[in-house]
Coordinates of C-alpha atoms in Angstrom, one line a residue:
Chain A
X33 CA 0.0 0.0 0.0
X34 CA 0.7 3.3 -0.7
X35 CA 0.4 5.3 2.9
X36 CA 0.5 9.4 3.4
X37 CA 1.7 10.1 7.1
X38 CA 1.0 13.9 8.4
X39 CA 2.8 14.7 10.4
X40 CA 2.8 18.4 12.7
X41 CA 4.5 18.7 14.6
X42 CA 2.4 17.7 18.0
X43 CA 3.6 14.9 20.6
X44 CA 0.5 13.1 19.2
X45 CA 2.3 13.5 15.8
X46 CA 5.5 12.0 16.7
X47 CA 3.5 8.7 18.1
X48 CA 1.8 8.2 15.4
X49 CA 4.9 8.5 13.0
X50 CA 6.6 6.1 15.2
X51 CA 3.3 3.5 15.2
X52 CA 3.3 4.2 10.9
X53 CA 7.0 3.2 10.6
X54 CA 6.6 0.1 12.6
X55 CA 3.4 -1.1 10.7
X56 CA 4.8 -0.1 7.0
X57 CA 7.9 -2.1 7.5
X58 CA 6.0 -4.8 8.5
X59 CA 3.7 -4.6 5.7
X60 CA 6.3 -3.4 3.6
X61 CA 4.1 -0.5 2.5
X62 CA 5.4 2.7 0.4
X63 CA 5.1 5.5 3.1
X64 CA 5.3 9.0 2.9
X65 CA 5.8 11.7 5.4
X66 CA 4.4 15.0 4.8
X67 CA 5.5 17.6 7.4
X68 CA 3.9 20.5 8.1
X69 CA 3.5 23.3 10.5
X70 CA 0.4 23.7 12.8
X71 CA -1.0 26.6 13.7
X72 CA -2.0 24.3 16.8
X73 CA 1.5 23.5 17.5
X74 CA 4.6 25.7 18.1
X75 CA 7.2 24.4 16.2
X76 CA 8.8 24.7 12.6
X77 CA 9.1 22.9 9.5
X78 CA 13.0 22.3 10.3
X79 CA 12.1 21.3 13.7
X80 CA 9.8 18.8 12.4
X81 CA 12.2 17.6 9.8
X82 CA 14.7 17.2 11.8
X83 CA 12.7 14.7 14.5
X84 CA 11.0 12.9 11.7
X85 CA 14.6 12.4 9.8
X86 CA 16.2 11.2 13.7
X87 CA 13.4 8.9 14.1
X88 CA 13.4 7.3 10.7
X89 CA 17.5 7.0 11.1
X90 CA 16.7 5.3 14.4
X91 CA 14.6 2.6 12.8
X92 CA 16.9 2.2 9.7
X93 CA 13.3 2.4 7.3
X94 CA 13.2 4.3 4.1
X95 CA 10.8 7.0 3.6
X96 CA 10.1 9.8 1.2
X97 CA 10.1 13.3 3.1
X98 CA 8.0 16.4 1.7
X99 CA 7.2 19.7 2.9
X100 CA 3.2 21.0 2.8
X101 CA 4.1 24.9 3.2
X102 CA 0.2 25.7 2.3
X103 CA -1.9 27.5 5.4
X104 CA -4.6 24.8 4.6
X105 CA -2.3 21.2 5.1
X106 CA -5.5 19.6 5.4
X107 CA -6.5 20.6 2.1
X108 CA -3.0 20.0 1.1
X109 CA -2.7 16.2 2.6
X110 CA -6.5 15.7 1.0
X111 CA -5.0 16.4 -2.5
X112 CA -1.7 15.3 -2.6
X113 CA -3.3 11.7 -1.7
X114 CA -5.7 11.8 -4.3
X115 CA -3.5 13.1 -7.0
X116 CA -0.5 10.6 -6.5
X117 CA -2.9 7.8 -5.8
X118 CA -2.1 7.6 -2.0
X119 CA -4.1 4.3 -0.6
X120 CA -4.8 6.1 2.9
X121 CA -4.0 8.7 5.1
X122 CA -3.1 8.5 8.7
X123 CA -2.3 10.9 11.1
X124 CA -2.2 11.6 15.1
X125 CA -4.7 13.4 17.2
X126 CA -7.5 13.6 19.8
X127 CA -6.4 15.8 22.4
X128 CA -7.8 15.9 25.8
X129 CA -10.2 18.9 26.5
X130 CA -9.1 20.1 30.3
X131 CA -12.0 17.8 31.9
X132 CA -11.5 14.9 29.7
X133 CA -13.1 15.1 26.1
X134 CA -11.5 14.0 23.3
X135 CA -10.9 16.6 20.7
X136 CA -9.9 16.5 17.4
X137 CA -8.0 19.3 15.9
X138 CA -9.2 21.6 12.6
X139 CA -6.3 20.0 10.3
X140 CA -8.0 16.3 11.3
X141 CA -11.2 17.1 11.4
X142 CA -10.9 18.4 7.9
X143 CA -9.0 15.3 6.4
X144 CA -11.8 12.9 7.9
X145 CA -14.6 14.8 6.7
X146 CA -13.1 15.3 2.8
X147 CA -10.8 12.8 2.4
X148 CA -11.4 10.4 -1.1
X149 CA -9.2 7.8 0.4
X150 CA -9.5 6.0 4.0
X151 CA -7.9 7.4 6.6
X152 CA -6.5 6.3 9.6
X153 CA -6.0 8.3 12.8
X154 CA -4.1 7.4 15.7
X155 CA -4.5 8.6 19.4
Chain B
X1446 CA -9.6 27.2 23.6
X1447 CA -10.1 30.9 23.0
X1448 CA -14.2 31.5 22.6
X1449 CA -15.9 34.0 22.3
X1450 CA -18.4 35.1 25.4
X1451 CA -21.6 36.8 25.3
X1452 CA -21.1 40.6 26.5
X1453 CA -23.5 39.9 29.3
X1454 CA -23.7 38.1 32.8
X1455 CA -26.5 35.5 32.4
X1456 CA -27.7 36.8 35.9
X1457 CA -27.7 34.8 39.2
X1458 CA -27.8 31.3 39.8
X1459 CA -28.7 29.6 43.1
X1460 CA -25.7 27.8 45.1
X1461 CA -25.5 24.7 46.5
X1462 CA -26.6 23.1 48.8
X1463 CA -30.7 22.9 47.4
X1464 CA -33.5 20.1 48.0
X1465 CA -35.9 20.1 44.9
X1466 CA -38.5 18.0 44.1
X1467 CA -37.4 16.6 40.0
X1468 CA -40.6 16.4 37.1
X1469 CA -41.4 12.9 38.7
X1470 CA -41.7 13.4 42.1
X1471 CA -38.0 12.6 43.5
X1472 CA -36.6 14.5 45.9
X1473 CA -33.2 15.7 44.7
X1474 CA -30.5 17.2 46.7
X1475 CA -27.9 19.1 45.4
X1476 CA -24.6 19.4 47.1
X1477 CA -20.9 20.8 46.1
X1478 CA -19.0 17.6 45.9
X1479 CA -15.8 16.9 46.9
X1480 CA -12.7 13.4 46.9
X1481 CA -15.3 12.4 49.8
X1482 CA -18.2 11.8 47.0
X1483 CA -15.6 9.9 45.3
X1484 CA -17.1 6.7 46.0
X1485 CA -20.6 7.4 45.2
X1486 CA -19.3 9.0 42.0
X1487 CA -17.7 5.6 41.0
X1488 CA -21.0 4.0 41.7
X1489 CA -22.9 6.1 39.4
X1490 CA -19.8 5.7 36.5
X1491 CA -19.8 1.8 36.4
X1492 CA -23.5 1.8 35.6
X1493 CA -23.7 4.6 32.9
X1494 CA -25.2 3.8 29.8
X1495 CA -22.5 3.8 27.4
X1496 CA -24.9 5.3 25.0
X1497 CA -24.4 8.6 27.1
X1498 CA -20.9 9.3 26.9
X1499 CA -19.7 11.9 25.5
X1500 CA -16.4 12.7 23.4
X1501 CA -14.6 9.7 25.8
X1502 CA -15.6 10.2 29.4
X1503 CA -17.2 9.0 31.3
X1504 CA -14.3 6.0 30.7
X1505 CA -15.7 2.8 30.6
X1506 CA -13.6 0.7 32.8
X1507 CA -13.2 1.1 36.9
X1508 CA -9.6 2.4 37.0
X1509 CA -10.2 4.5 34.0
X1510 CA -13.3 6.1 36.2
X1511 CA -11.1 6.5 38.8
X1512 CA -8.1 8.0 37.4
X1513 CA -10.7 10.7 35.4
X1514 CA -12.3 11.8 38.6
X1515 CA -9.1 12.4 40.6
X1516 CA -8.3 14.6 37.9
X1517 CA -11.6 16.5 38.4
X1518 CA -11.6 16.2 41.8
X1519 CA -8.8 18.3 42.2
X1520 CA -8.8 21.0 44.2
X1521 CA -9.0 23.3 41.5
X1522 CA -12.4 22.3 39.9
X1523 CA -15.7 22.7 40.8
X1524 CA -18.4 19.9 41.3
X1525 CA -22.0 19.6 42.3
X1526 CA -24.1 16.0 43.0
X1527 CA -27.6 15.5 42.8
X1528 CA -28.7 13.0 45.0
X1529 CA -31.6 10.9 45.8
X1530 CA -31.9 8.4 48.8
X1531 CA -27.9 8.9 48.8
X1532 CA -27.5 8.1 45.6
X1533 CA -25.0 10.2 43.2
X1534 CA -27.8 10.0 40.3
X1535 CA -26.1 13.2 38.3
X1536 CA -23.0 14.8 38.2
X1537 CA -21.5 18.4 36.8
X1538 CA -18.1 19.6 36.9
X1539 CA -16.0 22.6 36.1
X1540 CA -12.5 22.3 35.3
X1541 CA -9.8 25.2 34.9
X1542 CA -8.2 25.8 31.7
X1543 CA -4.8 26.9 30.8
X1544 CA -6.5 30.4 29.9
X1545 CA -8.4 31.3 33.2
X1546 CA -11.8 30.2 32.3
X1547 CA -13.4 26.8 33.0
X1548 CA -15.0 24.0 31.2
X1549 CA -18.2 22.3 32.0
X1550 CA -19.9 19.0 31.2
X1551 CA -22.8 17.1 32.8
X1552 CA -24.1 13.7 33.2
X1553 CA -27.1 12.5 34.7
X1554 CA -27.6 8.7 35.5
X1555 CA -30.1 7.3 32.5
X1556 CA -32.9 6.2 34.9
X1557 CA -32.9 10.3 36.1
X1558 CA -32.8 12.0 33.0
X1559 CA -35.8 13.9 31.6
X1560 CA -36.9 14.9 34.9
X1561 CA -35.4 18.6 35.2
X1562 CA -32.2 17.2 37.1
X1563 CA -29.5 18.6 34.7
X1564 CA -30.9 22.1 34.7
X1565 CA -31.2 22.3 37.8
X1566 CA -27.6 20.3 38.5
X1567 CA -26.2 22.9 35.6
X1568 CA -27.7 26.1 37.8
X1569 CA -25.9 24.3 41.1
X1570 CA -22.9 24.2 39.8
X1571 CA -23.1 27.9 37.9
X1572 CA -23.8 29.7 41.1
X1573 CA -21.4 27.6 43.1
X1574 CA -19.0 29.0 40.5
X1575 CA -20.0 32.6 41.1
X1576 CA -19.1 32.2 44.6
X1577 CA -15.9 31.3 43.9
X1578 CA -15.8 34.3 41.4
X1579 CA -15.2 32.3 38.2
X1580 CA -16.8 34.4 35.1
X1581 CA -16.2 32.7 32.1
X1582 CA -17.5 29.0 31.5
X1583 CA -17.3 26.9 28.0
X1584 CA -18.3 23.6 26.9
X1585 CA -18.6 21.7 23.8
X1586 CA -21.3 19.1 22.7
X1587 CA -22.1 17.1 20.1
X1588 CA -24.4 18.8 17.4
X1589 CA -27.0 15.7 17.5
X1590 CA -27.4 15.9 20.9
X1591 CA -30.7 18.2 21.0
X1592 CA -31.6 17.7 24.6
X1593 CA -28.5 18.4 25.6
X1594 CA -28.6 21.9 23.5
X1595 CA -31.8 22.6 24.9
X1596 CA -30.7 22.6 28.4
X1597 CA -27.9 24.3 28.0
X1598 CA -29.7 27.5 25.8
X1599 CA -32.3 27.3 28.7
X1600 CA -29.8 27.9 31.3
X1601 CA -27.9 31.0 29.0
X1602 CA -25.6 29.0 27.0
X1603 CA -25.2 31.0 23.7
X1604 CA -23.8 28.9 20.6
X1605 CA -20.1 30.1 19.2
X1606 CA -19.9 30.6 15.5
X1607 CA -17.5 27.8 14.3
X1608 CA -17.3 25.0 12.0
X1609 CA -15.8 22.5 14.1
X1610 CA -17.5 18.4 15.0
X1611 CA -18.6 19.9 18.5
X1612 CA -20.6 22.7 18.9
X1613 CA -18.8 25.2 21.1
X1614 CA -21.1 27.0 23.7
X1615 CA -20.4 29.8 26.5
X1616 CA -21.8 32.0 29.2
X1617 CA -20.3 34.7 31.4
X1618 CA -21.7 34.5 34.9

């Protein structure tokens, strides 16, 4: 399969790039990571980069690395997987609310709600 | 979560503690709960109909209860019971956020519900929180959940504008 990751930069983020990479070299799927910034996150592109690139060094797996640098990623990560034929789209999120709720952020609740492909998302 | 609030107070709201008769003919008494309700609380949690959680809690297994109300049982937060022959039949809470206002959610045992005990538990809680001078108080629920809305509007609730899954909702107090 041919898997998107997004990933932004969040804690939530970082898990599920670590879960993705364990899966896809199991399954030996094609992954690739797009990074980019969210406005929910304080962090950079570079930033990101940088963890993703340690993290995928760490585990020895191959994947392709690109940058969304639109204000919209979720529009972004919706048509990048359609137009290159991605087979699903996972990312991380559901955050806690202070009294317990599970919320999911704009950039997620956007993928789920227009995305062509399945997606998978990881809390 | 930055919201906006509506310009003006929603008026006052009666503190704990208050004995009201409910819709059916229960008598209700509402108290600000505390870790000593703890118990009572877990009681109510293990026999909530699954169907009325909301966005995750209440959690579903013992430990899970328990580790979510030490968290909003903190000294911090704000909580009101309604109870009937000693019974914790419905439960509201306030917690702090990280911007100085609070966040609210309610949950009334399923054999309770439809009998006037969330307002009234929602008006408890609302004047306990003026006591302790809070002003600002959000909360977010599900956009099918029309009884829910309802209670909240009746109470002073006033929708945000926003395109999220949840609907966002606030009062100042």
């Amino acid at each position: 399969m041919k898997i998107l990751l997004g990933v932004g930069g969040s804690e939530l983020s970082y898990h599920a790039l670590d879960e993705t990479i364990e899966r896809a070299d199991e399954a030996g799927d094609d992954l690739t990571i797009a990074i980019f910034d969210s406005e929910e996150v304080e962090t950079t592109l570079e930033e990101i980069q940088e963890r993703v690139e340690e993290r995928l060094a760490a585990t020895g797996f191959d994947a392709d690395v690109r940058h969304i640098e639109s204000d919209q990623p979720g529009g972004e990560l919706v048509e990048l997987a359609e137009s290159e034929g991605f087979d699903r789209i996972v990312l991380g999120g559901g955050k806690r609310s202070p009294l317990g709720k599970i919320q999911l952020g704009s950039i997620v609740e956007f993928v789920l709600l227009n995305a062509q492909t399945p997606v998978t998302l990881i809390r | 979560m930055t919201l906006d609030y509506p310009e003006e107070p929603a008026g006052d709201f009666p503190p704990p503690p208050r004995t009201l008769t409910d819709r059916e003919g229960r008598e209700l008494i509402y108290t600000a709960a505390d870790e000593g309700d703890r118990e009572a609380l877990v009681a109510m949690y293990l026999e909530f109909d699954p169907a009325d959680r909301a966005q995750g809690i209440p959690p579903v297994k013992e430990d899970a209860i328990r580790d979510w109300l030490d968290s909003i049982l903190e000294s911090d937060c704000l909580n009101v019971v309604a109870r009937h022959d000693g019974d914790v039949v419905g439960h509201t809470t306030l917690v702090p956020d990280r911007h100085g206002q609070n966040e609210l959610a309610i949950f009334v045992h399923q054999d309770y519900q439809g009998a006037g005990i969330g307002t009234e538990l929602v008006k408890t809680l609302l004047g306990l929180g003026q006591e302790h001078g809070i002003e600002n108080v959000w909360l977010t629920v599900e956009r099918w959940n029309d009884p829910a809305i309802a209670l909240y509007r009746k109470v002073g609730f006033e929708t945000n504008n926003s395109e999220r899954f949840e609907l966002e909702m606030t009062i100042r107090i």
